[in-house]
MMTF fields as JSON, N, C-alpha, C and O atoms, coordinates in Angstrom:
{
  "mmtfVersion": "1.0.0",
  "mmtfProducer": "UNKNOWN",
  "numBonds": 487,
  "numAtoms": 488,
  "numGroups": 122,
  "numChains": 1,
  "numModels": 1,
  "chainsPerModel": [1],
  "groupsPerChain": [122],
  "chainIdList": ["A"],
  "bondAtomList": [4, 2, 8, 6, 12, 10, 16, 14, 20, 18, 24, 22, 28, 26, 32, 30, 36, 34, 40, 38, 44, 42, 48, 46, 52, 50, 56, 54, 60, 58, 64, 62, 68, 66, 72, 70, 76, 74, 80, 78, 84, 82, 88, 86, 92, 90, 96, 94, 100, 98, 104, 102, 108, 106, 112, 110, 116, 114, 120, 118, 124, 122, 128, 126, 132, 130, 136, 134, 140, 138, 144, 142, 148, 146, 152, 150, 156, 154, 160, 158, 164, 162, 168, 166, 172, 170, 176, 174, 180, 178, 184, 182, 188, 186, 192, 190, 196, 194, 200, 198, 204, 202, 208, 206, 212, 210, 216, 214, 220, 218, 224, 222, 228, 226, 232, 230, 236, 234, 240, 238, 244, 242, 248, 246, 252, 250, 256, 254, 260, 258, 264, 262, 268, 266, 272, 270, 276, 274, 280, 278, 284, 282, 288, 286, 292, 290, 296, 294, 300, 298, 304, 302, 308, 306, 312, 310, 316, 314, 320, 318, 324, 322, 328, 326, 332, 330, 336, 334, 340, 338, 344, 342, 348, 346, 352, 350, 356, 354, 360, 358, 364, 362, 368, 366, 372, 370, 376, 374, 380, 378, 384, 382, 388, 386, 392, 390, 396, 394, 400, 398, 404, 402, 408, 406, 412, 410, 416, 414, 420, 418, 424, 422, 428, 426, 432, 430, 436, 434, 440, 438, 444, 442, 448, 446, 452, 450, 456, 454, 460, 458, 464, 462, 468, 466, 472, 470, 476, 474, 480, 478, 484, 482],
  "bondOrderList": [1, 1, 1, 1, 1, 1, 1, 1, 1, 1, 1, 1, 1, 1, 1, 1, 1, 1, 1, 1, 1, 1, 1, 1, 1, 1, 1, 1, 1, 1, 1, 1, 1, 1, 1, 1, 1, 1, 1, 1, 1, 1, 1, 1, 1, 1, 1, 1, 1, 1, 1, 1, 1, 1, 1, 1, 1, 1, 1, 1, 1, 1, 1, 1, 1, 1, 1, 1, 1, 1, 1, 1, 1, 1, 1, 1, 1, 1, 1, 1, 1, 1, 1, 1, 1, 1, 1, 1, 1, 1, 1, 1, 1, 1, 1, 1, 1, 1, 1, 1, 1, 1, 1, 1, 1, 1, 1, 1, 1, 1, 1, 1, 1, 1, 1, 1, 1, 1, 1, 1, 1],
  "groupList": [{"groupName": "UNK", "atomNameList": ["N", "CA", "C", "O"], "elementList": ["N", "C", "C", "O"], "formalChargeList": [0, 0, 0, 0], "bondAtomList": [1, 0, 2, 1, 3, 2], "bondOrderList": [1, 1, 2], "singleLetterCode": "X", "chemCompType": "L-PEPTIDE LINKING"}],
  "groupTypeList": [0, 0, 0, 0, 0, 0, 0, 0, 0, 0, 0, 0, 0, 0, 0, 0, 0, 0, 0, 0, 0, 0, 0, 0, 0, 0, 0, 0, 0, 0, 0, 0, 0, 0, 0, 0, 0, 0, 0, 0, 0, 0, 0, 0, 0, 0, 0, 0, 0, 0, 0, 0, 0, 0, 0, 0, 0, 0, 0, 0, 0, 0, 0, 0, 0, 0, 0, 0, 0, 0, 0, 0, 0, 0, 0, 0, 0, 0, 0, 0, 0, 0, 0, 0, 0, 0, 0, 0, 0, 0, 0, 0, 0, 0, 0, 0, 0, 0, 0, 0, 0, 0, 0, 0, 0, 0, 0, 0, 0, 0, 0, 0, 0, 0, 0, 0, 0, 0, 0, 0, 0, 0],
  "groupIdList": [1, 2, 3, 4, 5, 6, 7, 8, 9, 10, 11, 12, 13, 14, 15, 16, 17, 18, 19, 20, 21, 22, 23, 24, 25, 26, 27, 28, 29, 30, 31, 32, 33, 34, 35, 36, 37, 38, 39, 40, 41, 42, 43, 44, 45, 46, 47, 48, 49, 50, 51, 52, 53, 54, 55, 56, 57, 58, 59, 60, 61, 62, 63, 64, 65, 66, 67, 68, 69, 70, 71, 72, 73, 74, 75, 76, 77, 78, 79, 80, 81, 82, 83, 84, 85, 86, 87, 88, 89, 90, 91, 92, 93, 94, 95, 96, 97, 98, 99, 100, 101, 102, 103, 104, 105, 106, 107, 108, 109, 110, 111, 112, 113, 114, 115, 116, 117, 118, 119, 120, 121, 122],
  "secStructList": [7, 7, 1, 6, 6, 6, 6, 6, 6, 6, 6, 6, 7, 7, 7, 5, 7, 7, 7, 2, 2, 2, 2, 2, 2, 2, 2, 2, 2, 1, 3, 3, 3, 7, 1, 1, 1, 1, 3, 3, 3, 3, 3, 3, 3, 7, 1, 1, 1, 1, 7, 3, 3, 3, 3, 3, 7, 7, 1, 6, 6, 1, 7, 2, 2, 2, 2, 2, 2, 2, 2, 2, 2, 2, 2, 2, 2, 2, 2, 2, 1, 7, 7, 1, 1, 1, 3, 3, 3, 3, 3, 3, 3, 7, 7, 7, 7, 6, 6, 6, 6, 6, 1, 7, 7, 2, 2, 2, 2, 2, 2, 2, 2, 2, 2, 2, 2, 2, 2, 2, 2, 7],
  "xCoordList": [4.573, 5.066, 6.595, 7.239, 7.142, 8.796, 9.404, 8.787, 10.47, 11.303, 11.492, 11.673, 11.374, 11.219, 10.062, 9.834, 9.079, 7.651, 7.394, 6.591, 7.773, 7.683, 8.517, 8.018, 9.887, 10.284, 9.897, 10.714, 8.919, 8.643, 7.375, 7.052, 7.039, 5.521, 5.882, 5.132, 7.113, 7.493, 8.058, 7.921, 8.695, 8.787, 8.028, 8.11, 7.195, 6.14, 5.058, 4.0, 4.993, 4.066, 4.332, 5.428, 3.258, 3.471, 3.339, 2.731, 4.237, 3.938, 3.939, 4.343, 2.952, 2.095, 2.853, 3.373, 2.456, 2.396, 1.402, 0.375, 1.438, 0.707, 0.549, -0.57, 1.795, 1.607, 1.599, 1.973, 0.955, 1.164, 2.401, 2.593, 2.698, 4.28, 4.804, 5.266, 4.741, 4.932, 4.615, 5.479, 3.257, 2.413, 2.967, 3.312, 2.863, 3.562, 4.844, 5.045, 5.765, 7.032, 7.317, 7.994, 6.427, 6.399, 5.998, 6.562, 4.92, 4.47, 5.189, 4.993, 5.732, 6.802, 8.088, 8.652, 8.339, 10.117, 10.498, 11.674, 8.751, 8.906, 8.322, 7.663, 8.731, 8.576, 6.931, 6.387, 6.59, 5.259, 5.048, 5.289, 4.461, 3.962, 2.501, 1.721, 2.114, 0.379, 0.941, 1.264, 0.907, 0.693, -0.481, -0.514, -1.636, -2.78, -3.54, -3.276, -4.725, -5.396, -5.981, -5.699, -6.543, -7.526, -6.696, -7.232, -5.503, -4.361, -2.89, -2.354, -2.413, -1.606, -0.356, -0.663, 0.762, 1.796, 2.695, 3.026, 3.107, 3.749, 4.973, 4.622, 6.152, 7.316, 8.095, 7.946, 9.574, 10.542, 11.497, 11.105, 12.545, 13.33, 13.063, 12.686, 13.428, 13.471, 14.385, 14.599, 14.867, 16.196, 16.789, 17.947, 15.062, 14.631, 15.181, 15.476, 15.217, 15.699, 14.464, 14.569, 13.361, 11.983, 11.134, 11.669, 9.969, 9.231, 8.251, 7.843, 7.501, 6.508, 5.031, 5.265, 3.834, 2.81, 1.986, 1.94, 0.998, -0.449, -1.108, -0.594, -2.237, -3.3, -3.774, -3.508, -4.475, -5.661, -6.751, -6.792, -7.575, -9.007, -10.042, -10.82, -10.311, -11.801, -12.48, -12.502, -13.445, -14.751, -15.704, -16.643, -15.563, -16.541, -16.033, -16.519, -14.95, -14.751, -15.747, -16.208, -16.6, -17.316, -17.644, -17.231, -18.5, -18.945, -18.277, -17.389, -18.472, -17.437, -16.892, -15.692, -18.165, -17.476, -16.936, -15.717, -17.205, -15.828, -14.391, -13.395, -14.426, -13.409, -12.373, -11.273, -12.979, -12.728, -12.144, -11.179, -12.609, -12.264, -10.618, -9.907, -10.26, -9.725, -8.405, -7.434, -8.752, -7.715, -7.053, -5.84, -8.243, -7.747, -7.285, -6.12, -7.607, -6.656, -4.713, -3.57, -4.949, -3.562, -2.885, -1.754, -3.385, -2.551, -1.862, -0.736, -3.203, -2.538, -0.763, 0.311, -1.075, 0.119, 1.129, 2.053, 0.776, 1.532, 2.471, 3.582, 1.749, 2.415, 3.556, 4.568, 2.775, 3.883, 4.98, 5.852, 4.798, 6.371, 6.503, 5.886, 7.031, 7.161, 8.696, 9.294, 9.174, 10.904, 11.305, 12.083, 10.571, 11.177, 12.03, 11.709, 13.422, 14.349, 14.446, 15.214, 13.24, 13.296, 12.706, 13.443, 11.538, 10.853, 9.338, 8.648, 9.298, 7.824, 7.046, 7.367, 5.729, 4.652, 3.528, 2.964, 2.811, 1.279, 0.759, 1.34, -0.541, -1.128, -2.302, -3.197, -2.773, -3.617, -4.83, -4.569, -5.893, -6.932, -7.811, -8.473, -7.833, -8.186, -10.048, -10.64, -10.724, -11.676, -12.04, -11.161, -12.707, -13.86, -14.872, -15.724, -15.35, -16.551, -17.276, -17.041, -18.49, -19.698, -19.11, -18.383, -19.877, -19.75, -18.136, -17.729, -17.413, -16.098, -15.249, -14.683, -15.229, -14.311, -15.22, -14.808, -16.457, -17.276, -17.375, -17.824, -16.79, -16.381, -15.161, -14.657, -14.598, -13.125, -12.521, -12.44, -12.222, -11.815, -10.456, -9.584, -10.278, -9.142, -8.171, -7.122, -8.083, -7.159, -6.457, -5.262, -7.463, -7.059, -5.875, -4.755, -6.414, -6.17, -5.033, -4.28, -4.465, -3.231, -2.175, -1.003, -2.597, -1.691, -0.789, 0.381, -1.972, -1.491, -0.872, 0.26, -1.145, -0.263, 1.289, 2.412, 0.596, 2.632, 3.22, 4.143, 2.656, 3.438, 4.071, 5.182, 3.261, 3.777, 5.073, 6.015, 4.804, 5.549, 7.104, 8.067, 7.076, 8.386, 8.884, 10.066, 8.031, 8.468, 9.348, 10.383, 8.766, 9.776, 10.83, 11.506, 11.001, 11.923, 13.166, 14.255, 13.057, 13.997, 14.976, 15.749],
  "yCoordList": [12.438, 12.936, 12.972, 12.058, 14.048, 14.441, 13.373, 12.31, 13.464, 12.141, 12.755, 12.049, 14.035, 14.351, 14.352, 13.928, 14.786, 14.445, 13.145, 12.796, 12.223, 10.342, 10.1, 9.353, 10.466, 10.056, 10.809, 10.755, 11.418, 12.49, 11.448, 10.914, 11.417, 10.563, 8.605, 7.633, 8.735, 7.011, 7.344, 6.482, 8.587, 8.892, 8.571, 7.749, 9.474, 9.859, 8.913, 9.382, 7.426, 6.917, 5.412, 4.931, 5.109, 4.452, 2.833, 2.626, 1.698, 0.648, 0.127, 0.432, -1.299, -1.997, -3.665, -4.036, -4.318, -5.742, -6.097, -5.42, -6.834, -7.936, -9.306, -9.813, -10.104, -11.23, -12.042, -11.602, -13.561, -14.051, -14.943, -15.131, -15.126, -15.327, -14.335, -14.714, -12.768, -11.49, -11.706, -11.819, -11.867, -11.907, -12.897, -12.625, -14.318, -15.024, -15.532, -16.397, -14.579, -14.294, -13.527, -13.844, -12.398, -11.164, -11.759, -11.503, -12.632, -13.573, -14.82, -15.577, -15.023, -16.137, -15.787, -16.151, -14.933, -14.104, -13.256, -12.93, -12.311, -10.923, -10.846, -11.72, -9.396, -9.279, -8.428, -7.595, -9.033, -8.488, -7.798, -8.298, -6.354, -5.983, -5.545, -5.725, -4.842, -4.56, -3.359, -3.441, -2.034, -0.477, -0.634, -0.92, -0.458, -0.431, -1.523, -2.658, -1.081, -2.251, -2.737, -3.905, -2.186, -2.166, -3.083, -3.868, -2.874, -3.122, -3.71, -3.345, -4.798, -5.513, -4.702, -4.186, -4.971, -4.47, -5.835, -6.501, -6.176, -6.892, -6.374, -6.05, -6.37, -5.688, -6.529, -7.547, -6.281, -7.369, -6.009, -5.127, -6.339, -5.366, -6.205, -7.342, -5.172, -5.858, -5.558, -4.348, -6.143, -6.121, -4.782, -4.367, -3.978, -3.038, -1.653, -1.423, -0.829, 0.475, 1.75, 2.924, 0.84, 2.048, 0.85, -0.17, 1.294, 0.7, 0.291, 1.135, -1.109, -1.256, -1.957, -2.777, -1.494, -1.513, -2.294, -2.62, -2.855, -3.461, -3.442, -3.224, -3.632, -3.31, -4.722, -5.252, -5.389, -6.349, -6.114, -6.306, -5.706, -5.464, -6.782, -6.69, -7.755, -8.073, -7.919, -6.708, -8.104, -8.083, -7.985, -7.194, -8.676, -8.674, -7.68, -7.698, -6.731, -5.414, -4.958, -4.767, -4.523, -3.337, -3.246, -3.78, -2.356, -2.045, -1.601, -0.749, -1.868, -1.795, -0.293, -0.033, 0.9, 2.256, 1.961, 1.986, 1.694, 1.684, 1.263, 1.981, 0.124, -0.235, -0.2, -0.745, 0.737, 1.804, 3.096, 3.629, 3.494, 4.491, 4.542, 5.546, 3.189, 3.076, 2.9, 3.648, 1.572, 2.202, 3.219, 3.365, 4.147, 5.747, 6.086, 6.376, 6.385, 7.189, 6.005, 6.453, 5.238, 3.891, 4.493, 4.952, 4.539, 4.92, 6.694, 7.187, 7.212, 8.895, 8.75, 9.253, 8.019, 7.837, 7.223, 7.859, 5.767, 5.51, 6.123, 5.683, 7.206, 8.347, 9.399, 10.022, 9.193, 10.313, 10.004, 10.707, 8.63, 7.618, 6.567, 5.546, 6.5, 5.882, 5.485, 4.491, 6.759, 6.45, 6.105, 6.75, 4.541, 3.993, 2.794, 1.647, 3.387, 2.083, 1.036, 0.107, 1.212, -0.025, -1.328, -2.278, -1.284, -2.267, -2.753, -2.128, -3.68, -4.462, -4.361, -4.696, -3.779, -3.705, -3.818, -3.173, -4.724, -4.777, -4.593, -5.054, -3.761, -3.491, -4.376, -4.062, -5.349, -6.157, -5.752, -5.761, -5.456, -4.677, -5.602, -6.311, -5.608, -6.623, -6.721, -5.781, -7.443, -7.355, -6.587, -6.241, -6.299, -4.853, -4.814, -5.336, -4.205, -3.943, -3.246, -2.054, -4.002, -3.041, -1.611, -0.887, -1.628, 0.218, 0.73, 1.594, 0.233, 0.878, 1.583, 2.665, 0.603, 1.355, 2.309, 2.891, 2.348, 3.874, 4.921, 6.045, 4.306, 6.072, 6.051, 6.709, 5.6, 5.718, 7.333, 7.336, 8.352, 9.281, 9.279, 8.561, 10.421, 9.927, 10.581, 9.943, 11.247, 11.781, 10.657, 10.36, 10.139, 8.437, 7.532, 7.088, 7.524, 6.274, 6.772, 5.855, 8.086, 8.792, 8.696, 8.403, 8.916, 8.83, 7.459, 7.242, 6.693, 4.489, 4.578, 4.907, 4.38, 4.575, 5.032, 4.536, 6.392, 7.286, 6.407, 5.66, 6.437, 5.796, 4.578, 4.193, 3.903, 2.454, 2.493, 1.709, 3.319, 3.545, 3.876, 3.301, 5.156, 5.328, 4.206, 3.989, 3.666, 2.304, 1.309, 0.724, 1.267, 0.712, 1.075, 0.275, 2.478, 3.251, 2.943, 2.812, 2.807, 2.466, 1.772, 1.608],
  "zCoordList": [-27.982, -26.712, -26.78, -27.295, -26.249, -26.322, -25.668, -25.618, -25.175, -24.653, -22.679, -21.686, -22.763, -21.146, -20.767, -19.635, -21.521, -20.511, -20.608, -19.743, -21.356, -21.12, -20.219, -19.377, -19.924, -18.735, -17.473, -16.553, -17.307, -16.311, -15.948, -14.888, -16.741, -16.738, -16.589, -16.503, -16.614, -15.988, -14.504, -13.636, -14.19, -12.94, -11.898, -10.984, -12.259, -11.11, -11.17, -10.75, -11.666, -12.096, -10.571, -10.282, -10.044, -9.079, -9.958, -11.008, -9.002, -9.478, -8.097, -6.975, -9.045, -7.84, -8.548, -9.601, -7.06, -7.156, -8.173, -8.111, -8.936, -9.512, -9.47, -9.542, -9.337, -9.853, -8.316, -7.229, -8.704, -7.876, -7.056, -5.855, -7.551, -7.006, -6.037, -4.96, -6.449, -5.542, -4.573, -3.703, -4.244, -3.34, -2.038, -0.888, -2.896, -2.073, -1.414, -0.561, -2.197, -1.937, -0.311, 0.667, -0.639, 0.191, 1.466, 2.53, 1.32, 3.014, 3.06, 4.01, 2.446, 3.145, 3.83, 4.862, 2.851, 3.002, 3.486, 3.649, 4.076, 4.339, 5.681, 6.245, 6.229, 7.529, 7.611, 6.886, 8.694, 8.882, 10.448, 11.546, 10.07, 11.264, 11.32, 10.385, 12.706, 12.35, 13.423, 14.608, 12.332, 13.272, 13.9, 15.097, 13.13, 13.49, 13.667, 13.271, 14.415, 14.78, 13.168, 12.901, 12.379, 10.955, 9.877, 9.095, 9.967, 8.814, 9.487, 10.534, 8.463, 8.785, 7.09, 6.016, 7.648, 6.754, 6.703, 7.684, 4.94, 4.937, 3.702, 2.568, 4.067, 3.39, 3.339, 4.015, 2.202, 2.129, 1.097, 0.333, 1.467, -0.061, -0.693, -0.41, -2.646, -3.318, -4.559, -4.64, -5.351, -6.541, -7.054, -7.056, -7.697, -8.113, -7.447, -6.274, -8.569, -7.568, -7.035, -6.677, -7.202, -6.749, -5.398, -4.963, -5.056, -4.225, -4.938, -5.737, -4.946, -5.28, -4.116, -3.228, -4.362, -3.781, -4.168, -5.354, -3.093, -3.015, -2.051, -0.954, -2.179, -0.748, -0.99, -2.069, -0.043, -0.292, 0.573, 1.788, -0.129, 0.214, 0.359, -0.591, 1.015, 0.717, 0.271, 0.495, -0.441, -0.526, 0.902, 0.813, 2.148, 3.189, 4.287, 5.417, 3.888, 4.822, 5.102, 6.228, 3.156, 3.038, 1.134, 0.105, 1.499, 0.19, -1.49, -1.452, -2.194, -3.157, -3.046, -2.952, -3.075, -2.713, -1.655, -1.821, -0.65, 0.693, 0.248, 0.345, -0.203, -1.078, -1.903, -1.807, -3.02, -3.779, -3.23, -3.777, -2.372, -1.493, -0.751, -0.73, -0.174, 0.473, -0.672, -0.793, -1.503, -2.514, -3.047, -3.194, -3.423, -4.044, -3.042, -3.316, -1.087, -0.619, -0.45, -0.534, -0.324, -0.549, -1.778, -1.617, -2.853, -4.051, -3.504, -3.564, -2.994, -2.75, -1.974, -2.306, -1.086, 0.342, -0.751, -1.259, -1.055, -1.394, -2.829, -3.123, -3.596, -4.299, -3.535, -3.856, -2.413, -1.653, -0.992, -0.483, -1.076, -0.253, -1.379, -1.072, -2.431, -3.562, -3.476, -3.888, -2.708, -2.865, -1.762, -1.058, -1.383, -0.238, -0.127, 0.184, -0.51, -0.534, -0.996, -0.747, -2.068, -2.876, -1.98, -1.719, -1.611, -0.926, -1.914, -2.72, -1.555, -1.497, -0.444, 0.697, -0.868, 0.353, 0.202, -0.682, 1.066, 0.336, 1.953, 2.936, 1.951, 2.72, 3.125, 2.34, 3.972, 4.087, 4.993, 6.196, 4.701, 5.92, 6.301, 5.543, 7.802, 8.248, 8.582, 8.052, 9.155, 9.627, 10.446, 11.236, 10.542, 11.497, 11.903, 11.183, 13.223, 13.184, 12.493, 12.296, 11.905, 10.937, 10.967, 11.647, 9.787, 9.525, 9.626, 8.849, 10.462, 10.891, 9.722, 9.875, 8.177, 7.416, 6.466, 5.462, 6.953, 6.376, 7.083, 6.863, 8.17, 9.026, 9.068, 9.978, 8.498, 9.016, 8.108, 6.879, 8.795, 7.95, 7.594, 8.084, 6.404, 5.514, 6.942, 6.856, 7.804, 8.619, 9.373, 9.407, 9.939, 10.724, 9.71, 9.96, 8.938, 7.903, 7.441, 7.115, 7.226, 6.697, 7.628, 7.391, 8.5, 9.886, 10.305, 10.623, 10.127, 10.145, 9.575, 9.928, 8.493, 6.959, 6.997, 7.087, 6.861, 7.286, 8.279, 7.953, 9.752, 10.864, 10.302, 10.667, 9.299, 9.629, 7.898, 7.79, 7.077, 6.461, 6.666, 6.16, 7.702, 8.251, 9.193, 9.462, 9.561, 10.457, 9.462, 9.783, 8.335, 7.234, 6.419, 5.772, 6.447, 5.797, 6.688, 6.129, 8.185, 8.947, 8.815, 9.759]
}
């Protein structure tokens, strides 16, 4: 691979939280809000000059496809707001009534998301 499509391809490439320390950094140090009723947002800047991401899903939301689901559309959004000031954010989804995050359509869920995104870009 040439040396511009490798950096094209480190560009556009999203990074996520991993470790644990992150995690617990981000809820001790960081500010937390809840746009929506479903999902809690927890953010903090950070050193780095890009944004990095995480969701935490349960296991007792919902089904592993529900799950799965919700991730792939999280990674979509969070592809499309990647260049946010260099923050830490992990998305935490909360408890629900049955069934709720198998109907939840991707229109709803895009909308939280964005809103509470630009709420942090602020």
């Amino acid at each position: 691979m040439n040396k511009t499509k490798q950096n094209k391809t480190e560009q556009n490439k999203l990074v996520t939280l991993n470790l644990k320390e992150d995690f617990s950094n981000l809820k001790k140090n960081g500010n937390t809000f809840r746009p929506v009723s479903w999902a809690l947002f927890n953010y903090k800047k950070n050193i780095y000059t890009y944004s990095r991401f995480a969701w935490t899903i349960p296991s007792y939301l919902a089904t592993a496809v529900i799950r799965n689901r919700l991730k792939r559309w999280c990674r979509t959004i969070a592809k499309e707001h990647k260049d946010l000031n260099n923050n830490d954010i992990n998305i935490v989804f909360l408890r629900q009534k049955k069934d709720f995050y198998k109907n939840l359509n991707y229109e709803t869920f895009s909308s939280g998301l964005k809103k509470a995104l630009q709420n942090i870009q602020k």
